[in-house]
Steps between C-alpha positions, in 0.01 A plus 500: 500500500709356820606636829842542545693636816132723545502634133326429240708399160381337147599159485816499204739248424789710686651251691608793775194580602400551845451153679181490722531605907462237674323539843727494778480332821440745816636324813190549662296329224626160674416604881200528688405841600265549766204729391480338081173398398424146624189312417373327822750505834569207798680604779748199696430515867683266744808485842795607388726273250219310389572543155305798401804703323570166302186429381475831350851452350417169379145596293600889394521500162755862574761574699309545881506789714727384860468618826675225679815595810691282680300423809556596823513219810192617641307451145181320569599224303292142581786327321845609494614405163597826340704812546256757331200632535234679333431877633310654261262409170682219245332566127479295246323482177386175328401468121237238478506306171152644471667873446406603849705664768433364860690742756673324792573640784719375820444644857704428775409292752634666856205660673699847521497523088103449509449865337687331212211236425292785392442308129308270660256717605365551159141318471596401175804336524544099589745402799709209550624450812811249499555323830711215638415200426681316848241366737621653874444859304196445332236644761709778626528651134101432402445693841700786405442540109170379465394748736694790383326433195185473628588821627530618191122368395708323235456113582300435213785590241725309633716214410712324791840365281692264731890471482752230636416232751706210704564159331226281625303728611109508454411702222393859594275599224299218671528623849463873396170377361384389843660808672401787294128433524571442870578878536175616318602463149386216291489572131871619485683306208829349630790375282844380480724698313913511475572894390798398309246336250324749239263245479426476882483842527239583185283260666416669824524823290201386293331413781569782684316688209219260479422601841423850395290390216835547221446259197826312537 
């Protein structure tokens, strides 16, 4: 007996049988929808047009979930290198080659969208908070996002992912290793990571889960 089209039919050599359904593709099969089961979550904090909504573009294995505008002059942007912004919660969904589903999830980074981060606030879920890598805004972002965070009573799930930095200029995974435990903090991992990479971007992703005990 086969399965044809839902009905059940002997096999025969009548070459006009039914042909088999074939499954088909629901749009939504290849997008990220916010609310699907997801194995383990880590939630991208950072200043605005760090690189947050393209690291979760770059690693989703679906379609990801948008909330970007075009920003206004008065955004609180630390670099002014883009015209959007985030406003709400970016989702994402990445299939791990071990079959599971990490959850990713982009807040913005203006202080009047902080009812947005509310993701992070889950115990169980590993942050990574993506700051700029050049030197003269180094201690003014650790003094504003390691604190939030600490805040938060979330400093020891945290991973600090650090994006672009000046040509010749010391390297500032070395001086945020200095500055970081200068502020209270010691044991936070620090990395360099371009979000355009999937590579980069698994990285502090794994360690973001290894901070909250995840076997990665």
């Amino acid at each position: 007996m086969e399965e044809y089209a839902g009905v059940h039919r002997r096999q025969t050599g009548d070459v006009n049988r039914p042909r088999r359904a074939t499954k088909v593709e629901q749009p939504w099969e290849k997008e990220a929808l916010v609310g699907s089961y997801v194995d383990r979550e880590v939630v991208f904090l950072g200043p605005v047009g760090v690189g947050k909504t393209t690291a979760i573009s770059t690693l989703s294995t679906l379609a990801p979930v948008q909330t970007e505008v075009y920003a206004a002059a008065s955004d609180d942007f630390y670099v002014h290198t883009k015209t959007t912004t985030t406003v709400g919660i970016d989702f994402g969904m990445w299939h791990r080659p071990d079959g599971r589903t990490i959850g990713l999830y982009g807040t913005p980074g203006q202080e009047r969208f902080q009812a947005a981060r509310g993701p992070a606030m889950n115990p169980e879920a590993g942050l990574v908070l993506w700051l700029f890598g050049y030197e003269h805004l180094l201690e003014d972002q650790v003094s504003e996002w390691i604190m939030a965070i600490h805040d938060m009573k979330a400093t020891n799930r945290v991973v600090v992912a650090v994006n672009f930095k000046e040509p010749g200029q010391p390297d500032p995974v070395t001086e945020l290793r200095h500055l970081i435990p200068a502020f209270g903090f010691p044991d936070v991992p620090i990395m360099s990571a371009d979000p355009r990479k999937a590579g980069d971007v698994a990285a502090v992703v794994d360690a973001a889960l290894n901070r909250v005990g995840a076997t990665a």
